[in-house]
mmCIF file of C-alpha atoms and ligand atoms in Angstrom:
data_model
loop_
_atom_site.group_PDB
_atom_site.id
_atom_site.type_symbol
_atom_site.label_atom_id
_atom_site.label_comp_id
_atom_site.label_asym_id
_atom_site.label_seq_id
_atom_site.Cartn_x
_atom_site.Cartn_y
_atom_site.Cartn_z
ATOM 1 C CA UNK T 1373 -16.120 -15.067 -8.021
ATOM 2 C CA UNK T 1374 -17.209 -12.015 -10.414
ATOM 3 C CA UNK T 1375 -15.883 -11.096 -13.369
ATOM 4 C CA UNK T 1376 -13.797 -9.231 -13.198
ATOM 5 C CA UNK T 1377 -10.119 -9.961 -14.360
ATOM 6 C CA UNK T 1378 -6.656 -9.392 -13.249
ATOM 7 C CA UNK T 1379 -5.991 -7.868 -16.620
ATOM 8 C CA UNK T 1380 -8.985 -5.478 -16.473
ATOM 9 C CA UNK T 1381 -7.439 -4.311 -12.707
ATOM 10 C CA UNK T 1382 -3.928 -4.039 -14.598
ATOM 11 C CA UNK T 1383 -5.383 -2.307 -17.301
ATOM 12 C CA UNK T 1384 -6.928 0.961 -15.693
ATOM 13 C CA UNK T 1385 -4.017 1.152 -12.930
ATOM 14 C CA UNK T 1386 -1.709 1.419 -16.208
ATOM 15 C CA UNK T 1387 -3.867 3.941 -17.668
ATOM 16 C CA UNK T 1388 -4.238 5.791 -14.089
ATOM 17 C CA UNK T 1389 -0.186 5.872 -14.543
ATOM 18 C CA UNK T 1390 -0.384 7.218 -17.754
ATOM 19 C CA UNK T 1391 -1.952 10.188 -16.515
ATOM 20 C CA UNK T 1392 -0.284 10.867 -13.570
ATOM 21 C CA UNK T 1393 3.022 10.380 -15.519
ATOM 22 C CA UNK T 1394 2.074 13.089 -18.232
ATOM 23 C CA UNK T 1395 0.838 15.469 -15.151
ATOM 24 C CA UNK T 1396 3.985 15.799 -13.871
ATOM 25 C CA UNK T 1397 5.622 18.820 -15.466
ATOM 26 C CA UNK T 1398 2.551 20.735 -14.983
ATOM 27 C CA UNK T 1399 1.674 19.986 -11.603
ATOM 28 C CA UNK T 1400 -1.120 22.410 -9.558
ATOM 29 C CA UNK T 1401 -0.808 21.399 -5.591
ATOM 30 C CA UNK T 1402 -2.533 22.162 -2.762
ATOM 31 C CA UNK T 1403 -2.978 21.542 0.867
ATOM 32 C CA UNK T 1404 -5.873 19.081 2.088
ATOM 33 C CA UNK T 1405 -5.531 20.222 5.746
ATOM 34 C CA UNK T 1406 -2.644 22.048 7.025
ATOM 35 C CA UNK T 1407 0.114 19.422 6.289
ATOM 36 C CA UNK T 1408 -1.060 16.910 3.407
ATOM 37 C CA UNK T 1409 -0.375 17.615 -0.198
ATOM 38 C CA UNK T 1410 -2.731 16.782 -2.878
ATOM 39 C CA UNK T 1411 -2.280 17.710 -6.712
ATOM 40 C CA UNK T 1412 -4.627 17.652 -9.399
ATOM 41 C CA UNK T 1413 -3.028 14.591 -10.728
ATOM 42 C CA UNK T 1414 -4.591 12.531 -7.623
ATOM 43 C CA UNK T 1415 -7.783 13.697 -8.648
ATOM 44 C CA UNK T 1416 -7.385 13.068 -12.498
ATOM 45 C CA UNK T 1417 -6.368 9.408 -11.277
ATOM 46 C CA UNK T 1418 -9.231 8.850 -9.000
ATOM 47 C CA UNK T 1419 -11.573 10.211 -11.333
ATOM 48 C CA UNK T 1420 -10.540 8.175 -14.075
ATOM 49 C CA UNK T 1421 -10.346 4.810 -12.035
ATOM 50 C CA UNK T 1422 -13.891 5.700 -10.901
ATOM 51 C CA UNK T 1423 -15.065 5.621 -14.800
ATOM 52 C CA UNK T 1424 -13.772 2.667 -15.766
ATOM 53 C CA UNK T 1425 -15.128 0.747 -13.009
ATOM 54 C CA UNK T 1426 -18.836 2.315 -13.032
ATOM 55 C CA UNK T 1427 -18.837 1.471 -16.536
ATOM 56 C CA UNK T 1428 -17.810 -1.998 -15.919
ATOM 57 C CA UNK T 1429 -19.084 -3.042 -12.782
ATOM 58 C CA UNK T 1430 -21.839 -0.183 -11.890
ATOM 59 C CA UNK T 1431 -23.237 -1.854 -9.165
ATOM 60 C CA UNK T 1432 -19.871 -1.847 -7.002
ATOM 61 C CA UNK T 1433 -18.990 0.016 -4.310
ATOM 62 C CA UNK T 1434 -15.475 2.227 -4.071
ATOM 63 C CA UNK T 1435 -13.708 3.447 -1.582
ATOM 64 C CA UNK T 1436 -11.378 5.661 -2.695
ATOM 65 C CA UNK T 1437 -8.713 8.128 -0.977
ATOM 66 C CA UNK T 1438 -9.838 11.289 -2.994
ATOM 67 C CA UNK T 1439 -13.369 11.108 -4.202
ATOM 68 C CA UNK T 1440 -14.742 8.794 -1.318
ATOM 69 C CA UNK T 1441 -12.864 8.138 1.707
ATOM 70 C CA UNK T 1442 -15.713 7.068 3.654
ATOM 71 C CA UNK T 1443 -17.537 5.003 1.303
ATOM 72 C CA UNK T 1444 -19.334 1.972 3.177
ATOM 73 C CA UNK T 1445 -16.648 -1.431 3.261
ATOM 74 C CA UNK T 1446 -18.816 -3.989 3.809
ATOM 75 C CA UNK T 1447 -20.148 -4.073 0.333
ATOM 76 C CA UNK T 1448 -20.126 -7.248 -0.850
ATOM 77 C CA UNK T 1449 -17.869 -5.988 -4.102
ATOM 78 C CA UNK T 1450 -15.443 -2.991 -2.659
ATOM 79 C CA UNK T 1451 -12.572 -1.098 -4.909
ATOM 80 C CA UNK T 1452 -10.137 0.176 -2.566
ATOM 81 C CA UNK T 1453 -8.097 2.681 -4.300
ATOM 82 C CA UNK T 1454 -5.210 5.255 -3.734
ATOM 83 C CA UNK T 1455 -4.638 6.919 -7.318
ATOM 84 C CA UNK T 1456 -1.452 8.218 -6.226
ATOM 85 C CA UNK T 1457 0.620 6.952 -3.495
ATOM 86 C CA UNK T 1458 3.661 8.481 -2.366
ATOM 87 C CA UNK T 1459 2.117 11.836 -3.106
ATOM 88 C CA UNK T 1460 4.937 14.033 -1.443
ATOM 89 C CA UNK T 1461 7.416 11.620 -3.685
ATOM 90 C CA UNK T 1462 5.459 12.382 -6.935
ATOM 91 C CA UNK T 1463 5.084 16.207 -6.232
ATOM 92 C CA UNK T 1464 9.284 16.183 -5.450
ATOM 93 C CA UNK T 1465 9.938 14.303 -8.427
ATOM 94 C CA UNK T 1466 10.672 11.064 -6.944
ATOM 95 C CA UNK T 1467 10.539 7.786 -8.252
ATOM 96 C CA UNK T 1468 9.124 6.088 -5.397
ATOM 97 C CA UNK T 1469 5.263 6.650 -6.665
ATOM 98 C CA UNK T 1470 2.563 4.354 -7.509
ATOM 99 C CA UNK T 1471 -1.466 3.483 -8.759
ATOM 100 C CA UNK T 1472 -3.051 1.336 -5.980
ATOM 101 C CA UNK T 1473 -6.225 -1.166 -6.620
ATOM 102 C CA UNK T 1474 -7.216 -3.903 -4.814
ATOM 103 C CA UNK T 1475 -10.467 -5.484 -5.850
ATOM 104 C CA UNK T 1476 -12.317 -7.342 -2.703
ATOM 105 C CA UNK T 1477 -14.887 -9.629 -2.409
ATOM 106 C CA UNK T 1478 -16.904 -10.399 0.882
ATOM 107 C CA UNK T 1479 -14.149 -8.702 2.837
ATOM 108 C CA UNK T 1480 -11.531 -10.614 0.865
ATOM 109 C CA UNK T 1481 -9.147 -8.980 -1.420
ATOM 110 C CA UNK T 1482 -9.163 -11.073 -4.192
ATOM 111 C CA UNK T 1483 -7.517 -9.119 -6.837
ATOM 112 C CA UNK T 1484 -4.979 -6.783 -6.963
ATOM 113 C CA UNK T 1485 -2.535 -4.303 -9.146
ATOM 114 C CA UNK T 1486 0.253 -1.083 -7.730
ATOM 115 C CA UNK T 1487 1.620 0.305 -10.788
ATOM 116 C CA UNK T 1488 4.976 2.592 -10.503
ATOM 117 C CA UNK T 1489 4.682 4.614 -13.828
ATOM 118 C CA UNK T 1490 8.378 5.866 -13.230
ATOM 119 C CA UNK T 1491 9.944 2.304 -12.868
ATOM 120 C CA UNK T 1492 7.111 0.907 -15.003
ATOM 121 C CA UNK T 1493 6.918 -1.758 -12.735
ATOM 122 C CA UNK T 1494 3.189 -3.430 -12.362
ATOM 123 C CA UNK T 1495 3.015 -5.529 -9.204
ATOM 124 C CA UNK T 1496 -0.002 -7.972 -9.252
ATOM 125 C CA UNK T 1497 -1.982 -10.868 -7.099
ATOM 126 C CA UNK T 1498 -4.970 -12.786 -7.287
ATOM 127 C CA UNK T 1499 -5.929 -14.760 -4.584
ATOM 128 C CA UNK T 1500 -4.340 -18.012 -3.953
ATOM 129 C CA UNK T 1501 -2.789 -18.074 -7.354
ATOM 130 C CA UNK T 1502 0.201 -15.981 -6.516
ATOM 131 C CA UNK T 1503 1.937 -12.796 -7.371
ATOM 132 C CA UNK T 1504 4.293 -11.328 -10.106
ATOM 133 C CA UNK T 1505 6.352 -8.524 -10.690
ATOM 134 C CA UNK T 1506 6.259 -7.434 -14.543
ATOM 135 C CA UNK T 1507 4.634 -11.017 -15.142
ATOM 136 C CA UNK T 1508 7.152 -13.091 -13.431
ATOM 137 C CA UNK T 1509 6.488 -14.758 -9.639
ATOM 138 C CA UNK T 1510 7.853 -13.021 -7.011
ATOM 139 C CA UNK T 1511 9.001 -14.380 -3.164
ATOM 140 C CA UNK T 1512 9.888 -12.549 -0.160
ATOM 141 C CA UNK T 1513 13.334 -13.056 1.564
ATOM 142 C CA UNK T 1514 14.519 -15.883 3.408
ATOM 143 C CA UNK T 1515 16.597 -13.399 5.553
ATOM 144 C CA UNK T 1516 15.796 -14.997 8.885
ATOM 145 C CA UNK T 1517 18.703 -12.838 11.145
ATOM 146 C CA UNK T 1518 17.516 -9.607 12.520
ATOM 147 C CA UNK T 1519 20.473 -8.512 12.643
ATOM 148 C CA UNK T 1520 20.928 -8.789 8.735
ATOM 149 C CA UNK T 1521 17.135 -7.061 8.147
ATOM 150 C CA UNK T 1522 16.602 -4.469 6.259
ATOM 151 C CA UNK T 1523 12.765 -2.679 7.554
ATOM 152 C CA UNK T 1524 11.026 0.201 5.639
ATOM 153 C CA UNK T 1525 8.359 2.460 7.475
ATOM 154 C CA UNK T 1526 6.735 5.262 7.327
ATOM 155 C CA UNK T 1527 4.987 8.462 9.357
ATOM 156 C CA UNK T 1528 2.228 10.117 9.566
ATOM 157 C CA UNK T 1529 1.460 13.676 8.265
ATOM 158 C CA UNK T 1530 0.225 15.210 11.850
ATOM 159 C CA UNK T 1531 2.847 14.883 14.420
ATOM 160 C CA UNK T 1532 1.466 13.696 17.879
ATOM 161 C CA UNK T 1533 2.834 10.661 17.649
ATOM 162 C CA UNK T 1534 6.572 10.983 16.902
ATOM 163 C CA UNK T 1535 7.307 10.215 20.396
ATOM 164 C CA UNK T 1536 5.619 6.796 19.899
ATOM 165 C CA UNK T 1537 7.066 6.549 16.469
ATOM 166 C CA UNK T 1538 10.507 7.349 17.449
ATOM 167 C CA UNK T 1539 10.676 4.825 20.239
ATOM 168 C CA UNK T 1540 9.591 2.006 17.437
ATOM 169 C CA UNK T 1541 12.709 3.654 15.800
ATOM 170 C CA UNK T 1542 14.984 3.344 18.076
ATOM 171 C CA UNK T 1543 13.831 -0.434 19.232
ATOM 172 C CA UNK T 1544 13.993 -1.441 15.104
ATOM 173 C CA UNK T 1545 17.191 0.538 14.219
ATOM 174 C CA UNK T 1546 19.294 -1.108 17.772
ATOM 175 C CA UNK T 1547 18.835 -4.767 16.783
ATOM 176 C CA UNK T 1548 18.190 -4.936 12.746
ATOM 177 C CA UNK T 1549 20.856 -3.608 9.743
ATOM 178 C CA UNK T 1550 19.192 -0.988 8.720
ATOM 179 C CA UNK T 1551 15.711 1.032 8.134
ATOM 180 C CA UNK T 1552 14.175 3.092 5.099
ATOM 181 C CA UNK T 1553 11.516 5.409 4.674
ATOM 182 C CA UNK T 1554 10.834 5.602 1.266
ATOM 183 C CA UNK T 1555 7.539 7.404 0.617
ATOM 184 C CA UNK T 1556 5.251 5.054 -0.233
ATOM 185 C CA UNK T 1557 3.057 2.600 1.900
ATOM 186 C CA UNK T 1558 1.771 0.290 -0.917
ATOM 187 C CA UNK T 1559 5.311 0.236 -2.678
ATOM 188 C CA UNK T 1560 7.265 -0.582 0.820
ATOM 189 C CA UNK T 1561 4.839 -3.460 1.144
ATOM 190 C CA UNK T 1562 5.467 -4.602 -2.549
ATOM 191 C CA UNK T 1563 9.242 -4.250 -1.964
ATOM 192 C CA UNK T 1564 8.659 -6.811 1.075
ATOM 193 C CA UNK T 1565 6.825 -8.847 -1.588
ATOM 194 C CA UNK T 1566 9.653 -9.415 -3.859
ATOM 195 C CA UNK T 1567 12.614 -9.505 -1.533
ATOM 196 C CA UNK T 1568 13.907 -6.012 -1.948
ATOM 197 C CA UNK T 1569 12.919 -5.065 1.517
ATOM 198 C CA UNK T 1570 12.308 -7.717 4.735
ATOM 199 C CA UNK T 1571 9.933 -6.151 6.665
ATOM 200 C CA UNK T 1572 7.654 -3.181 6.908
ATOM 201 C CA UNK T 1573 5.576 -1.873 9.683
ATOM 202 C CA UNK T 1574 3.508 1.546 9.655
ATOM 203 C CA UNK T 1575 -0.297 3.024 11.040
ATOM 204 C CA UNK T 1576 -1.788 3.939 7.317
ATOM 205 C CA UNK T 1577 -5.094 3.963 5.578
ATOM 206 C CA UNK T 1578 -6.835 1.164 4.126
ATOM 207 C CA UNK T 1579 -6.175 2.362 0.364
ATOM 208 C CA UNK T 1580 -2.452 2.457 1.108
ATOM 209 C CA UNK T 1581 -2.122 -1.141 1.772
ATOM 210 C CA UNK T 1582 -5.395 -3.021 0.969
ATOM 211 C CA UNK T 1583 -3.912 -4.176 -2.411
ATOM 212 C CA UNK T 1584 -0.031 -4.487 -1.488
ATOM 213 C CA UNK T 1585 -1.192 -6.828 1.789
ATOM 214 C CA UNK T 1586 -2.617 -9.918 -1.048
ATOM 215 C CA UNK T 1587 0.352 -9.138 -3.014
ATOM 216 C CA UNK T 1588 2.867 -9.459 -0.256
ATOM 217 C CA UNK T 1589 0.664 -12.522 1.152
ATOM 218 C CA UNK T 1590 0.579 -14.176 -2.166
ATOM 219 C CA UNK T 1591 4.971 -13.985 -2.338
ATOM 220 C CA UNK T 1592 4.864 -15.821 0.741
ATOM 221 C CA UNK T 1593 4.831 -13.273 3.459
ATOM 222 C CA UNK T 1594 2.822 -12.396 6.691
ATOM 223 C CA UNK T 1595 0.625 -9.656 6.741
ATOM 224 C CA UNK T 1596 -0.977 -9.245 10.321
ATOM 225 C CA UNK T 1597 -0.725 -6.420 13.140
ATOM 226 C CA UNK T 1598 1.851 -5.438 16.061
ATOM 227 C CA UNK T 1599 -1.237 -4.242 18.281
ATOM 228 C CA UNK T 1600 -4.846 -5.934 18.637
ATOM 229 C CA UNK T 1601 -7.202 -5.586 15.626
ATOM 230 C CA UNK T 1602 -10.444 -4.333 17.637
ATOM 231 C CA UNK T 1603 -13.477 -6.841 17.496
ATOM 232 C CA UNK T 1604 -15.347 -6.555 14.415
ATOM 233 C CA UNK T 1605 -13.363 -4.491 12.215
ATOM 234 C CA UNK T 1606 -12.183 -6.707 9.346
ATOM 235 C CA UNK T 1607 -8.257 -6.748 9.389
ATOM 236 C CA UNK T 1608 -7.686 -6.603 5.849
ATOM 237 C CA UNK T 1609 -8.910 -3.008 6.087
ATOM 238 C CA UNK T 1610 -7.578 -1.957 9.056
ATOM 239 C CA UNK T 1611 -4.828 -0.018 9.288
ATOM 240 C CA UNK T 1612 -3.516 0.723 12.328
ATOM 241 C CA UNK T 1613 0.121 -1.088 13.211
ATOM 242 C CA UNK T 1614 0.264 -3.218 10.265
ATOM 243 C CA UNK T 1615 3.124 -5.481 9.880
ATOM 244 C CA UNK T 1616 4.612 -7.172 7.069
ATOM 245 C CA UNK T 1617 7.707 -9.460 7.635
ATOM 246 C CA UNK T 1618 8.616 -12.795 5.700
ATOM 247 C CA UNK T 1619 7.590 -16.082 8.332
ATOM 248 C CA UNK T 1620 11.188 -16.004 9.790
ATOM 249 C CA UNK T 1621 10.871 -12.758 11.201
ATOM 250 C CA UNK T 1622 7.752 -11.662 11.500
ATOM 251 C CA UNK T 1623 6.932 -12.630 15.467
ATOM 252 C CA UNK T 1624 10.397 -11.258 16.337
ATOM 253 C CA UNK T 1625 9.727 -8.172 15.039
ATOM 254 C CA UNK T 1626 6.194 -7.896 16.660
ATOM 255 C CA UNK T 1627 7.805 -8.226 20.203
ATOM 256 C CA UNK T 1628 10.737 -5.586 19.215
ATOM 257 C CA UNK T 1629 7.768 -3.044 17.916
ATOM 258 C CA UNK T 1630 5.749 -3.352 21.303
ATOM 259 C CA UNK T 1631 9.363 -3.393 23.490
ATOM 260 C CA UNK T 1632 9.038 -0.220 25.757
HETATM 261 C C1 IPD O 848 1.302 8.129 2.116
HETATM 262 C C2 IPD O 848 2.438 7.202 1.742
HETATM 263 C C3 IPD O 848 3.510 7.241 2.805
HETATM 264 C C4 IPD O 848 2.956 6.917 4.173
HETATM 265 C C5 IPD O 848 1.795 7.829 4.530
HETATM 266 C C6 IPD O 848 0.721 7.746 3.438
HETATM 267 P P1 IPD O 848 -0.088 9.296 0.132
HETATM 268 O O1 IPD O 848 0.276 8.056 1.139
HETATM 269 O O2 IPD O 848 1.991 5.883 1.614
HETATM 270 O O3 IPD O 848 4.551 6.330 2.551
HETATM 271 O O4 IPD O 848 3.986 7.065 5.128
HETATM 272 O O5 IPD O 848 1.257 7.386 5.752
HETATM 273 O O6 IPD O 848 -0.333 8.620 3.756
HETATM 274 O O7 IPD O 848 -0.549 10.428 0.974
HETATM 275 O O8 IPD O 848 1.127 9.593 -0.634
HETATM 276 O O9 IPD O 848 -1.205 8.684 -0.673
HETATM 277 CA CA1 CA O 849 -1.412 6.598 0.220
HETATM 278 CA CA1 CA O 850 -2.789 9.049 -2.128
#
């Protein structure tokens, strides 16, 4: 393993949070597209996650979601980073926002931190040594009744899927308690992690989820996909139709997902 530290990962998420945090009142946003938002706080992150890293660890490769979202993943040490998830939250003044890094190794995600700066709430992992909410271990739900699950997703900013999505919907929202969609991808996941939520399922990026899959894994839950992962592409990075469930429900809610 290299050497870098759970506490160094901690340490410039918190700082990323710091800044976002104190760009909030003064926010400048744009458009990346027609639909997605982007504000100059997602930049400031990014940039300043970048720094700390290339001073540290200069010969490591990032993949980030603003400064380099098609950096090469098969580096043998890979940052994945989302500086601000839950953009459309943050610009809105919601809560539901957070710092994403996941440190991998070989493929592996090995270390990783998502930092809410409005709930200061720092979820963390390192691989097979477990994962903690503000420093104390955290455990997905036993809830092993469908009927008494409570399963966050999410949608995509273009729309020609809603058909698809709203069929998924409808299949979830007939035989479970309830759904959310709460605005971020790497929080929902972290939310499965430590019981709050039971399940999550969603087609994202690999920045929104690459550090909230080893953090959800390490509580005790499944991290896998409702559709086939295609040969070759390493599933911890891929993000189409990812599902995370605790053990109890997880294959019942694969079948419901691909239910026509
Ligand atoms: C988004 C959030 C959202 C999810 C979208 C993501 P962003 O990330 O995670 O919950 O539904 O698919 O793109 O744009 O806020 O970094
Ligand atoms: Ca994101
Ligand atoms: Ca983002």
């Amino acid at each position: 393993m290299s050497d870098v530290t759970l506490n160094f990962v901690a340490d410039i998420a918190q700082q990323a949070g710091h800044i976002i945090a104190d760009l909030r009142d003064r926010l400048d946003i744009s458009f990346k597209g027609d639909t997605e938002l982007v504000t100059q706080a997602d930049i400031a992150a990014d940039t300043a996650i970048r720094q700390r890293i290339q001073e540290a660890f200069p010969a490591h490769s990032i993949l980030s979601e603003e400064l380099a979202p098609d950096a090469d993943t098969n580096a043998e040490h890979l940052w994945v980073i989302d500086p601000i998830d839950g953009t459309v939250n943050y610009a809105h003044q919601h809560p539901q926002v957070a710092v994403s890094i996941a440190y991998y190794e070989r493929g592996e995600a090995r270390l990783a931190v998502v930092f809410n700066p409005f709930l200061h709430e720092t979820f963390s992992a390192e691989a097979g040594h477990g994962a903690w909410l503000n420093g104390q271990p955290i455990r997905c739900s036993e809830t092993r009744d469908l009927r008494r699950a409570i399963v966050a997703t999410g949608f995509p900013y273009h729309k020609n899927t809603v058909p698809l999505l709203m069929k998924r919907v409808q299949n979830v929202l007939s035989e479970c308690a309830d759904i959310r969609r709460l605005g971020s991808a790497a929080l929902d996941i972290c939310w499965v992690a430590c019981g709050r939520l039971d399940a999550y399922y969603e087609t994202v990026k690999p920045w929104d989820f690459a550090a909230a899959q080893l953090i959800a894994r390490e509580a005790g839950a499944r991290f896998g996909h409702f559709t086939p992962v295609p040969a070759g592409k390493n599933p911890q990075l891929w993000g189409e139709d990812i599902l995370l469930a605790n053990r109890a429900l997880y294959d019942a809610l694969q079948q419901l997902l691909n239910k026509d």
